[in-house]
CSV table of C-alpha atoms in Angstrom, one decimal:
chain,number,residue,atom,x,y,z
A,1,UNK,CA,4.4,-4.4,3.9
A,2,UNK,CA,6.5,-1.5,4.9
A,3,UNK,CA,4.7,2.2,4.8
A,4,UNK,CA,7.6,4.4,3.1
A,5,UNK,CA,5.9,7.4,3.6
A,6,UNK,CA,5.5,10.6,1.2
A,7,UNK,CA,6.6,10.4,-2.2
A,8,UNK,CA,9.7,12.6,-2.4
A,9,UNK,CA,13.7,12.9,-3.0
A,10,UNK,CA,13.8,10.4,-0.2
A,11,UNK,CA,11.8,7.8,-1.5
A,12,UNK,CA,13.9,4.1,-0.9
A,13,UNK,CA,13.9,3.3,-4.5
A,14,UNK,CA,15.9,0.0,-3.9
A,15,UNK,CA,12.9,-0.9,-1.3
A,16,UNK,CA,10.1,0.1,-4.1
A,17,UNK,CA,12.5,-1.8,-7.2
A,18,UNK,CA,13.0,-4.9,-4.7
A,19,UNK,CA,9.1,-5.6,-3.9
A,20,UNK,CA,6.5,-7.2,-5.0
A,21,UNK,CA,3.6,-4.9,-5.0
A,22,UNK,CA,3.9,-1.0,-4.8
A,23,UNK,CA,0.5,0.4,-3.4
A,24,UNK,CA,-0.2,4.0,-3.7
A,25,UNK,CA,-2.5,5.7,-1.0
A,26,UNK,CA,-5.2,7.6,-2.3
A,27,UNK,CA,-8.3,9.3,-1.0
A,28,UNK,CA,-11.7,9.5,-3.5
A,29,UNK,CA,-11.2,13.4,-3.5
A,30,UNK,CA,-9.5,15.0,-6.5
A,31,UNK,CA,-6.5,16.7,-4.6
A,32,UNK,CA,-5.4,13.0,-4.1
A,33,UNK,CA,-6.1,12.0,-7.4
A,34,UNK,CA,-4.3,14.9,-9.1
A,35,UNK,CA,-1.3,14.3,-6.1
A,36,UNK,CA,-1.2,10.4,-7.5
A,37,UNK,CA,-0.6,11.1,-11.3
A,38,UNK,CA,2.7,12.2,-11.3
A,39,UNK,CA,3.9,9.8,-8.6
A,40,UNK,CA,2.2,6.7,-10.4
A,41,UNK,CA,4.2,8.5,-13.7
A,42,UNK,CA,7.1,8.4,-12.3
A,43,UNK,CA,6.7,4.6,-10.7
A,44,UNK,CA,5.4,3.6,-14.6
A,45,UNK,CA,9.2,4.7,-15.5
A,46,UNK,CA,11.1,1.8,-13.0
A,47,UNK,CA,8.2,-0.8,-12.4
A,48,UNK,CA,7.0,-2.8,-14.1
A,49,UNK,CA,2.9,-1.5,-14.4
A,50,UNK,CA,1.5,-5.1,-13.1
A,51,UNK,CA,3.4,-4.4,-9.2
A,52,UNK,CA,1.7,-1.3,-8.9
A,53,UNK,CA,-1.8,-0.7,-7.7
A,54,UNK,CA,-4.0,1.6,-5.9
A,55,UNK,CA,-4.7,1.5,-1.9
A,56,UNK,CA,-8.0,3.9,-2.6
A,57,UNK,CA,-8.8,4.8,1.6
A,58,UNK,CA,-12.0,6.3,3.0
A,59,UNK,CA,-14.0,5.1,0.0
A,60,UNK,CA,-16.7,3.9,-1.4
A,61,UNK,CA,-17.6,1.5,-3.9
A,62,UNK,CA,-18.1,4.8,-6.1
A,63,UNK,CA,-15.4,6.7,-4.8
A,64,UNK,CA,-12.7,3.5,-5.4
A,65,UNK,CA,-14.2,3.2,-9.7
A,66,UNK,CA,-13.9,6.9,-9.7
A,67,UNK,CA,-10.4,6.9,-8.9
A,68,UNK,CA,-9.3,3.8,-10.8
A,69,UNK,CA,-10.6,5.6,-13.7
A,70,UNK,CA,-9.1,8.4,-13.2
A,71,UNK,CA,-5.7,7.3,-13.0
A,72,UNK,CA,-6.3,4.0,-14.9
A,73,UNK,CA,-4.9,1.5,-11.8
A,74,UNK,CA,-6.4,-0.9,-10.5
A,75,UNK,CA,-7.0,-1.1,-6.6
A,76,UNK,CA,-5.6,-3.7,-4.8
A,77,UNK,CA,-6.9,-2.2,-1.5
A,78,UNK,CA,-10.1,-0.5,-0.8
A,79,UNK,CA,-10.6,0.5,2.6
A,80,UNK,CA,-14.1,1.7,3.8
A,81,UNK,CA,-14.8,5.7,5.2
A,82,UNK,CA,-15.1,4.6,9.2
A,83,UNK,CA,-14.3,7.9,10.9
A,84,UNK,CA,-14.8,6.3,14.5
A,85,UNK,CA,-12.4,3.0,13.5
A,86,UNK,CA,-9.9,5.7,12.2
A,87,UNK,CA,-9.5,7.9,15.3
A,88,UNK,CA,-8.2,4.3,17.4
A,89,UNK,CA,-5.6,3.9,14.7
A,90,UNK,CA,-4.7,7.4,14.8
A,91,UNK,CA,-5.2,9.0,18.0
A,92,UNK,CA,-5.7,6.3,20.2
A,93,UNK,CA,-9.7,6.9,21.0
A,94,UNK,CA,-11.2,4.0,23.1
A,95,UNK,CA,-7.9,3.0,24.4
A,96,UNK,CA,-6.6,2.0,21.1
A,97,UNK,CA,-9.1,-0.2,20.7
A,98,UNK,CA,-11.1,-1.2,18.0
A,99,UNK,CA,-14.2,-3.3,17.2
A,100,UNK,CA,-14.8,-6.5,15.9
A,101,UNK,CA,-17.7,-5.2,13.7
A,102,UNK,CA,-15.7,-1.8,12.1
A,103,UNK,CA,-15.9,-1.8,8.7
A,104,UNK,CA,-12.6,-0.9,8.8
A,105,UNK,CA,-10.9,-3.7,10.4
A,106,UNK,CA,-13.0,-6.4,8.8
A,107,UNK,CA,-12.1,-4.6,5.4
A,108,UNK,CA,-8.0,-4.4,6.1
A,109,UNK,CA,-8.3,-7.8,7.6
A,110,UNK,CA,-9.9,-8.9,4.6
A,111,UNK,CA,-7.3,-7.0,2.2
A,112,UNK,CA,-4.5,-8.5,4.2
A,113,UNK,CA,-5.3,-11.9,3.7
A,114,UNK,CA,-5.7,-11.5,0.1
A,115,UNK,CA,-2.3,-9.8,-0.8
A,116,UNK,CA,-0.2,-12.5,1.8
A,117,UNK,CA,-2.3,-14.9,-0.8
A,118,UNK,CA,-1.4,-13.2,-4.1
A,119,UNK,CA,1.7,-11.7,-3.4
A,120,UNK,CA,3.6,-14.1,-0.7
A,121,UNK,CA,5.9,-16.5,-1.9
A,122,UNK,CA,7.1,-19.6,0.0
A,123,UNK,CA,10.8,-20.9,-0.5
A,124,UNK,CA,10.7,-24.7,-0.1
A,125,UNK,CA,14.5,-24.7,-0.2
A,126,UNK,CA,16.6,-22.7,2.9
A,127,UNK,CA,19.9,-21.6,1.3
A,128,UNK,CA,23.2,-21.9,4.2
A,129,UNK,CA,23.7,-18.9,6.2
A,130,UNK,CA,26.6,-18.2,4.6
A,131,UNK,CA,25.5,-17.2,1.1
A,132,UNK,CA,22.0,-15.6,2.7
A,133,UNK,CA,22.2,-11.5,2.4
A,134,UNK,CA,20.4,-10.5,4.9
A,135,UNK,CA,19.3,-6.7,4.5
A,136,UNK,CA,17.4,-4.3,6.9
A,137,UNK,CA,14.5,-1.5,5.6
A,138,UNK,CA,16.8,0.9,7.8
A,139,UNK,CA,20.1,0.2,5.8
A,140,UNK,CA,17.7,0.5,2.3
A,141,UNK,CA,16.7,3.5,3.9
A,142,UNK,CA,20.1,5.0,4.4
A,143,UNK,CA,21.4,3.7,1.1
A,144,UNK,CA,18.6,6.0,-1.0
């Protein structure tokens, strides 16, 4: 998973073409919906529509069918409104750390297991070094 920030003229297209899943980040307010359509528009143009899906954040049940209808994706990744749980990611609170029983956690834990088991694929065959390309998010980066 690799967070390529804001949608803009720096966006690493080869990154986005070369993986699996694209997930969008989207809040259950309508600034963020109206902020996704043109992005997911313009992703509709170079992926194929089944590798991109919704990461609908600081939601509800309600709030995440709101926003799938709205911008007719699915969400791959819903992750539950926990102010408290946020501010330890964010800002550090508590020493950076967070509890066992946050919604949040349990929820991206949860979300994490499930796209390593949909999306991660297992090469039972290693190819020799020599004919192995080996290629950094950095140089993807620079290349866009």
């Amino acid at each position: 998973m690799v967070d390529v920030g804001r949608y803009s003229e720096q966006t690493p297209w080869p990154l986005l073409l070369a993986a699996d899943l694209v997930l969008i980040a989207v809040r259950p307010t309508q600034r963020h919906v109206l902020a996704a359509r043109p992005v997911l528009a313009e992703l509709a143009e170079r992926i194929a529509p089944h590798r991109v899906a919704l990461a609908v954040c600081a939601t509800t049940p309600a709030g995440t069918r709101e926003v799938c209808a709205a911008v007719e994706k699915p969400a791959a990744v819903t992750l539950p409104a926990d102010p408290r749980a946020a501010a330890v990611f964010a800002d550090g609170l508590d020493g950076g750390v967070c509890s066992r029983r946050s919604a949040l956690l349990r929820r991206a834990h949860h979300a994490a297991l499930h796209l390593h088991a949909t999306h991660h694929r297992y090469t039972t065959t290693v190819e020799p070094a020599s004919t192995t390309a080996a290629v950094s998010a950095g140089a993807l980066l620079r290349e866009a």
